[in-house]
Every structure is written in C-alpha cells, then in structure tokens.
Coordinates of C-alpha atoms and ligand atoms in Angstrom, one line a residue:
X1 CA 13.7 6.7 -17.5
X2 CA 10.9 5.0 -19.2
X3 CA 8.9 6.8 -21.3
X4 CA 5.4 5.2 -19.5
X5 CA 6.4 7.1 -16.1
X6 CA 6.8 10.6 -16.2
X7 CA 8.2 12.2 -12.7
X8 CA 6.4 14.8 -10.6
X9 CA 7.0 16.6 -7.8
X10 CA 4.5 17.0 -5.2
X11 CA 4.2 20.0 -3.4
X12 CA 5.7 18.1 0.2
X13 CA 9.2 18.5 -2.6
X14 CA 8.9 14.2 -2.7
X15 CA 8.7 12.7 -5.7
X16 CA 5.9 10.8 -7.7
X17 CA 5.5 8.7 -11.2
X18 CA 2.6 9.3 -13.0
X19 CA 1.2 6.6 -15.8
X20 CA 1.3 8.5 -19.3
X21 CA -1.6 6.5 -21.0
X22 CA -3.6 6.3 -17.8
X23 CA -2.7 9.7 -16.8
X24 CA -2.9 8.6 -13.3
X25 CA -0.3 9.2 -10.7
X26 CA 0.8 7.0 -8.3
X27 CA 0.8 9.4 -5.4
X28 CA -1.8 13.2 -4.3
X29 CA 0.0 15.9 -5.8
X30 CA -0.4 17.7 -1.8
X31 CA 2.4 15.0 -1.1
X32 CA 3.6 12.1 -2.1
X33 CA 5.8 11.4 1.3
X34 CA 3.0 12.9 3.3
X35 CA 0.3 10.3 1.9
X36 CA 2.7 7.7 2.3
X37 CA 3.1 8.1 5.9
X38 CA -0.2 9.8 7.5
X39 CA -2.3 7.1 4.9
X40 CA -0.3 4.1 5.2
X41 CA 2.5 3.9 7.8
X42 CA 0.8 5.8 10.9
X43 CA -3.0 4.5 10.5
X44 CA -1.9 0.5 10.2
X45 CA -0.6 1.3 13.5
X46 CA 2.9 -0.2 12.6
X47 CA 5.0 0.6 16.2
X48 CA 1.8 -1.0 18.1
X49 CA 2.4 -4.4 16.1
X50 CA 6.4 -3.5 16.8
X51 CA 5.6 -3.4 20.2
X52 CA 4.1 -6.9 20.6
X53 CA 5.9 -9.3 18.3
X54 CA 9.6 -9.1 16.8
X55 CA 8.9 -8.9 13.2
X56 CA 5.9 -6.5 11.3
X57 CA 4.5 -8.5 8.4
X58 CA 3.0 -6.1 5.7
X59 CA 1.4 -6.6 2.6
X60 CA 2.1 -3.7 -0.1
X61 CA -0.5 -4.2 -3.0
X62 CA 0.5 -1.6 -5.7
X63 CA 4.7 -1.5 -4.9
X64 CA 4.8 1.5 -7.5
X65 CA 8.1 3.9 -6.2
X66 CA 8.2 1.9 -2.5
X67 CA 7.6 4.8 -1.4
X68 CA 5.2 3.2 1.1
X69 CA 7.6 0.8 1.8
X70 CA 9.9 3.3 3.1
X71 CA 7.6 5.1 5.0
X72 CA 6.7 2.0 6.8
X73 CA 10.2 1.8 7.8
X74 CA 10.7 5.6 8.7
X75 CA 7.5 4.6 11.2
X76 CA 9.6 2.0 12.8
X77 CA 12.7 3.8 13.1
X78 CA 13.9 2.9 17.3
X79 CA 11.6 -0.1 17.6
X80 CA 13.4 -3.2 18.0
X81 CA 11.2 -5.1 15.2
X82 CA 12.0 -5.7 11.8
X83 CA 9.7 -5.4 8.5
X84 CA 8.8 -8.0 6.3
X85 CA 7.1 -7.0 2.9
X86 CA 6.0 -8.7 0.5
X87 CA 4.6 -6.1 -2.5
X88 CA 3.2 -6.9 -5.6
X89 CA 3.2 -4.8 -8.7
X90 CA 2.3 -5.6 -12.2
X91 CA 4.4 -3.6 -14.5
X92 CA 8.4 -3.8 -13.6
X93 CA 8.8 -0.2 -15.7
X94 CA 7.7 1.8 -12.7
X95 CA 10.5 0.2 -10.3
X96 CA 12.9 0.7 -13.5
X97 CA 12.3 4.5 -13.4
X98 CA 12.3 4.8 -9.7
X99 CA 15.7 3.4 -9.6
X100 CA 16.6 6.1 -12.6
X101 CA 14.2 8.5 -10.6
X102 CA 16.7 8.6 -7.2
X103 CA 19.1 10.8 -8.8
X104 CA 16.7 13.7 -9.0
X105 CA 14.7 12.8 -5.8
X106 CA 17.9 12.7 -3.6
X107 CA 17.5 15.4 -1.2
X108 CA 14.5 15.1 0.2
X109 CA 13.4 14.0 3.9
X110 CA 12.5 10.0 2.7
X111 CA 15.8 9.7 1.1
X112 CA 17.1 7.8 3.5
X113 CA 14.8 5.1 4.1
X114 CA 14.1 5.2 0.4
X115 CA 17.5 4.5 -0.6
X116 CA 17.4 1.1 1.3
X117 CA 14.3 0.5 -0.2
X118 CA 15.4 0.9 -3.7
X119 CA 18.4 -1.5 -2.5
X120 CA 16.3 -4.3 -2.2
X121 CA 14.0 -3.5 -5.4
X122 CA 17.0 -3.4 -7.6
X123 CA 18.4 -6.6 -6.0
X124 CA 15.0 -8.0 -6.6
X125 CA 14.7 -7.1 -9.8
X126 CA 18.1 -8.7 -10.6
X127 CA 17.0 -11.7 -8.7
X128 CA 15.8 -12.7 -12.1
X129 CA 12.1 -12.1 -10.7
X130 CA 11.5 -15.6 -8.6
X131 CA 9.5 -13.6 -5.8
X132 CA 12.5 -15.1 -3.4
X133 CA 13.7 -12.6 0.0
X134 CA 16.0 -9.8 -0.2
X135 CA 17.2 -8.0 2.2
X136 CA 15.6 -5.0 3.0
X137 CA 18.3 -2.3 5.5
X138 CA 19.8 -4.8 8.3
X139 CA 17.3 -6.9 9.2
X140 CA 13.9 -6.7 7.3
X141 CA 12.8 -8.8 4.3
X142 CA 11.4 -7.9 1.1
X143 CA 9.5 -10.1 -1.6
X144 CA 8.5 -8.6 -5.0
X145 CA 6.4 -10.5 -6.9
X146 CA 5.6 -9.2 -10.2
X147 CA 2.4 -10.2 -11.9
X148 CA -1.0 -9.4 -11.6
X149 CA -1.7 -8.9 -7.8
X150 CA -4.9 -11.5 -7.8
X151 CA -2.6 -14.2 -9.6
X152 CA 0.2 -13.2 -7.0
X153 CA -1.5 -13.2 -4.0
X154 CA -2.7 -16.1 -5.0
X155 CA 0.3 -18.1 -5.2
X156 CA 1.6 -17.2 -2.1
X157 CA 1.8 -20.6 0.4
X158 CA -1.2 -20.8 2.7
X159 CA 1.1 -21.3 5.2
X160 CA 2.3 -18.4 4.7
X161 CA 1.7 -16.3 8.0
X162 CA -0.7 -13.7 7.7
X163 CA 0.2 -9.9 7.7
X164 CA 0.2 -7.4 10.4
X165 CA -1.0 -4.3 7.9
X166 CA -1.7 -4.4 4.5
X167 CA -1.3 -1.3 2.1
X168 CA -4.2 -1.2 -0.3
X169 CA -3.1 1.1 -2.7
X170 CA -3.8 0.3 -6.6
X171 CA -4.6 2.5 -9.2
X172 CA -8.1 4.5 -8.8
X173 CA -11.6 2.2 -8.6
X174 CA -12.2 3.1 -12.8
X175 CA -8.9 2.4 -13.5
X176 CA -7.8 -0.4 -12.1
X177 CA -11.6 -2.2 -10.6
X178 CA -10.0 -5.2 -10.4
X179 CA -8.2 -4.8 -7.1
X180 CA -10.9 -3.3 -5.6
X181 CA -13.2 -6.2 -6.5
X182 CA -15.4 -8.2 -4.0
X183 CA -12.9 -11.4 -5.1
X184 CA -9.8 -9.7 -4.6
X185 CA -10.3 -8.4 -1.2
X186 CA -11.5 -11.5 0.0
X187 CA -8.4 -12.8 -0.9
X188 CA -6.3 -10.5 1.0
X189 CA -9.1 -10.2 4.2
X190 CA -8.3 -14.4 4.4
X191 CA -4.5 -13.5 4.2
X192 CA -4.7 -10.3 7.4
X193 CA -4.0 -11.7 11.0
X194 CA -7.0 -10.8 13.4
X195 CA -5.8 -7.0 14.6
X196 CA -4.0 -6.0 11.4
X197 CA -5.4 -2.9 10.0
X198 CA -5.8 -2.5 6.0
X199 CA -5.9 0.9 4.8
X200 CA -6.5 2.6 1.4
X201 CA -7.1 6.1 -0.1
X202 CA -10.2 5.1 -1.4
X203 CA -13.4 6.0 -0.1
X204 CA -15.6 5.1 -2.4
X205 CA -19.1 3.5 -1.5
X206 CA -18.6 0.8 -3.4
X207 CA -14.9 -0.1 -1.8
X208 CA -16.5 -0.2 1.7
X209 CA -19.1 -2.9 0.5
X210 CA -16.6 -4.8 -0.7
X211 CA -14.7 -4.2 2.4
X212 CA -17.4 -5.2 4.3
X213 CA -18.3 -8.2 2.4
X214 CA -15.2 -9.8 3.3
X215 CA -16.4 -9.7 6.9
X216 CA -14.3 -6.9 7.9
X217 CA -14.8 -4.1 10.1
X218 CA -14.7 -0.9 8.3
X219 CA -14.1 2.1 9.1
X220 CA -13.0 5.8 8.1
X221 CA -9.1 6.8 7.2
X222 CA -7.6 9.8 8.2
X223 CA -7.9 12.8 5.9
X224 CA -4.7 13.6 4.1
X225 CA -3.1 17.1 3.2
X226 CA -6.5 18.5 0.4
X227 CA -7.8 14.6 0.0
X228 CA -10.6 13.7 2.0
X229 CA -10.9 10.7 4.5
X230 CA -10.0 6.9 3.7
X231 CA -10.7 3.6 4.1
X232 CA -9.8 1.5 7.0
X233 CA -10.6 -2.2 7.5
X234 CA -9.8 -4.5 10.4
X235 CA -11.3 -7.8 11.7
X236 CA -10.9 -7.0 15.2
X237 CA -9.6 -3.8 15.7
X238 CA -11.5 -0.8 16.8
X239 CA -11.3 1.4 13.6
X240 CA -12.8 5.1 13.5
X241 CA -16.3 5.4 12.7
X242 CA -17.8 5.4 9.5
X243 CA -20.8 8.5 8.9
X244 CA -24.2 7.1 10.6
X245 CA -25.7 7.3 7.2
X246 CA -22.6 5.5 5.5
X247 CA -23.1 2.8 8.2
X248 CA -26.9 2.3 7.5
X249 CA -26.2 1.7 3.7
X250 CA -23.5 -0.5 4.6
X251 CA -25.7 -2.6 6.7
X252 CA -28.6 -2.1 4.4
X253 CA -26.1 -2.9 1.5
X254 CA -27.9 -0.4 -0.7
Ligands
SAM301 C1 -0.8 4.2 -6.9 S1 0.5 3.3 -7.6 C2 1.3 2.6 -6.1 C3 2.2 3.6 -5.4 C4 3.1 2.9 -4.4 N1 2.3 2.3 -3.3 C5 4.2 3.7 -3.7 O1 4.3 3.7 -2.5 O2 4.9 4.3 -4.5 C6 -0.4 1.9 -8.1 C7 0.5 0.8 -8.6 O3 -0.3 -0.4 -8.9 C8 0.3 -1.1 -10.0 N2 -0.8 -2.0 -10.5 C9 -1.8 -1.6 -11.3 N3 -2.6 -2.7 -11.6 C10 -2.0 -3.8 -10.9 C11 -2.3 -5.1 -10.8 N4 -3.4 -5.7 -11.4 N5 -1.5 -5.9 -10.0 C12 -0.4 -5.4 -9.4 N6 -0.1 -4.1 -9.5 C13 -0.9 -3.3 -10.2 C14 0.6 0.0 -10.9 O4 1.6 -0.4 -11.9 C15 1.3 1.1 -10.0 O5 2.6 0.9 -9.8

C-alpha cells in the first residue's frame, strides 16, 4: 500500500483512499459506493443514453479507486450497451493502492463490478502507460491516461467522439482549482455530445460560473447521503433547477 493513500471505510462499509499530505479523501465518509452511484452513475442518466445508442461514452476526470467507474457499470447492468471510459488521473500511486486495497474491500456490494474495473486498471497500468484500450468486463473499453487532466484531455484526437456523461470529480475547488477552472471546463464542455449530462459534487458559486461560461446549462445535483446538492451541467438537457437567487447571480455573473 503506498504510504500517500491511507484506506477508509465509509459508513455505506465501501471503501475510500484518502491523500495524507492533502488530507483529502477521495470519496464522503456517509459512503463511498453511495456517492458513486446516486452522484455519478444515476444523475448522468446512463440507461437513457443505453437505451438509444449501442455504446455509452464517459469521461472520468479524477479516476482515483474507479470506483465511479464501477458504478457506471453496476447502472448498466441488463442494458444491451457497452461502456467506454476514458479516465484521467494524475498520480498512478492511488490506482497502485487500490489494486493492494481489494483484499480488504472484498466483501462489499460493488465488489463485483469493481473487480472488473481493477482488471482493466492493472492491465493499464502494465500497458506501460500509452493511454491505449483495455478491456473493461466483456465488451466495454477503458483508456487511462495518466498526466495532468488539462494536458490529457488535451491530447485526446479531435476526432475523437464526444462523450455521453462526464464524471467531474477532482479533488476539492482549494485543493485542486485547476480542474475547476474556466479553461479546463471549456475543454471538456467542447468534448460532451449535445444531451450528455456532466455532474460533480461541487456546488460551489464559483464552479457554476465556470459551468456556465462554457455555455452550458446548469443545474442542481441530487443531494447525497449528509452532503448537500451538486452540480449538473448539460448543453441541451433539461437539468433540475438551480435556486431563483442562484440563477440571478448566474445571469448577473456576480
Ligand atoms: C476525489 S478523487 C477521485 C475519486 C474517483 N473518481 C473514484 O471513483 O474513486 C480525485 C482524484 O483526482 C486526482 N487528481 C488530482 N489532480 C489531478 C489532475 N490535475 N489531473 C488528473 N487527476 C488529478 C487525484 O489524484 C485523485 O485520485
């Protein structure tokens, strides 16, 4: 286990990593399964996209445990679809110590989707780090690039066709402000197809701006286990609304 990462459990009984020198964690102590599903998987609306093209593109900014990863697949469990993901993550110690994590964490209820998620990181990570596809279960894709996510992102061909959800979930605002900035976002707005949803734990004033900046729709995320509401953003789909006063500073941009 690397020394960085220091395990938790959350009170769901799933497991978390948090960041010794940042002392941040990577997931709310009320659940780390829980957030991944009810913030990520079930508000980007995954089975809809299932349910109108063959394969569900999703971009996973922050890859962390792939714990998101898995509950995107435990959301598409019965459709006929299969996920593509291409995640981005900085520091290759916190994949390193989920992989040593899983011997601790193996009883719980995302095991099993989690376990094929781990499949493909470790093959990625053996994969000598070119960003290429692995397999991820029978039929999905996974890409990890590791690097900084703006120099990632970046990279990625233009051609590449754009995703169906995008999980926006980086370290906190005064942690990490770069991957909430104004630049950043606009990066990954250009790369979202015209209905896919982004969502993000953050609901921060300043993250809606930005949001909205990029032209996006924005709108409020559910409310998860003790945390209070998120952050959705969309180009064209119909999102839940914001407060009326959080609305009027947005279009004020005060
Ligand atoms: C909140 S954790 C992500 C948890 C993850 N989504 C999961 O499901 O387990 C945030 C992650 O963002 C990564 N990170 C921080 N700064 C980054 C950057 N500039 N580029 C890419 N990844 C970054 C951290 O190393 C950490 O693993």
């Amino acid at each position: 286990m690397s020394a960085a990462w220091v395990p938790e459990r959350t009170a769901d009984g799933s497991w978390t990593l948090r960041q010794r020198e940042l002392d941040e964690a990577c997931h709310s102590s009320a659940g780390a399964w829980l957030e991944s599903l009810e913030r990520y998987a079930v508000p980007c609306r995954l089975k809809q996209v299932a349910s109108r093209q063959e394969r569900v593109r999703l971009l996973d900014v922050g890859t962390g445990l792939g714990l998101n990863i898995a509950a995107a697949l435990h959301e598409l469990e019965g459709c006929v679809g299969a996920l593509d993901v291409v995640t981005l993550e900085i520091d290759r110690t916190v994949i390193e110590a989920t992989l040593a994590l899983a011997t601790i964490g193996a009883t719980h209820a995302s095991e099993r989707e989690h376990a094929v998620v781990r499949a493909a990181l470790s093959t990625a990570l053996d994969a000598a780090s070119d960003g290429g596809a692995v397999a991820l279960g029978a039929n999905g894709t996974l890409r990890l690039l590791l690097g900084d996510a703006r120099e990632t992102l970046a990279q990625l061909p233009a051609t590449l066709e754009a995703f169906d959800a995008v999980f926006l979930d980086p370290f906190s605002p005064r942690r990490a402000p770069e991957l909430w900035s104004e630049a950043f976002l606009s990066d990954v707005a250009r790369r979202m197809a015209p209905r896919a949803i982004l969502s993000t734990y953050s609901a921060a004033f300043g993250v809606r701006r930005a949001l909205a900046a990029t032209g996006l729709r924005v709108g409020a995320g559910p409310r998860v286990g003790a945390k209070a509401e998120g952050t959705l953003a969309s180009l064209t789909a119909e999102l839940p609304a914001l407060p009326e006063r959080v609305t009027r500073r947005l279009r004020n941009r005060t």
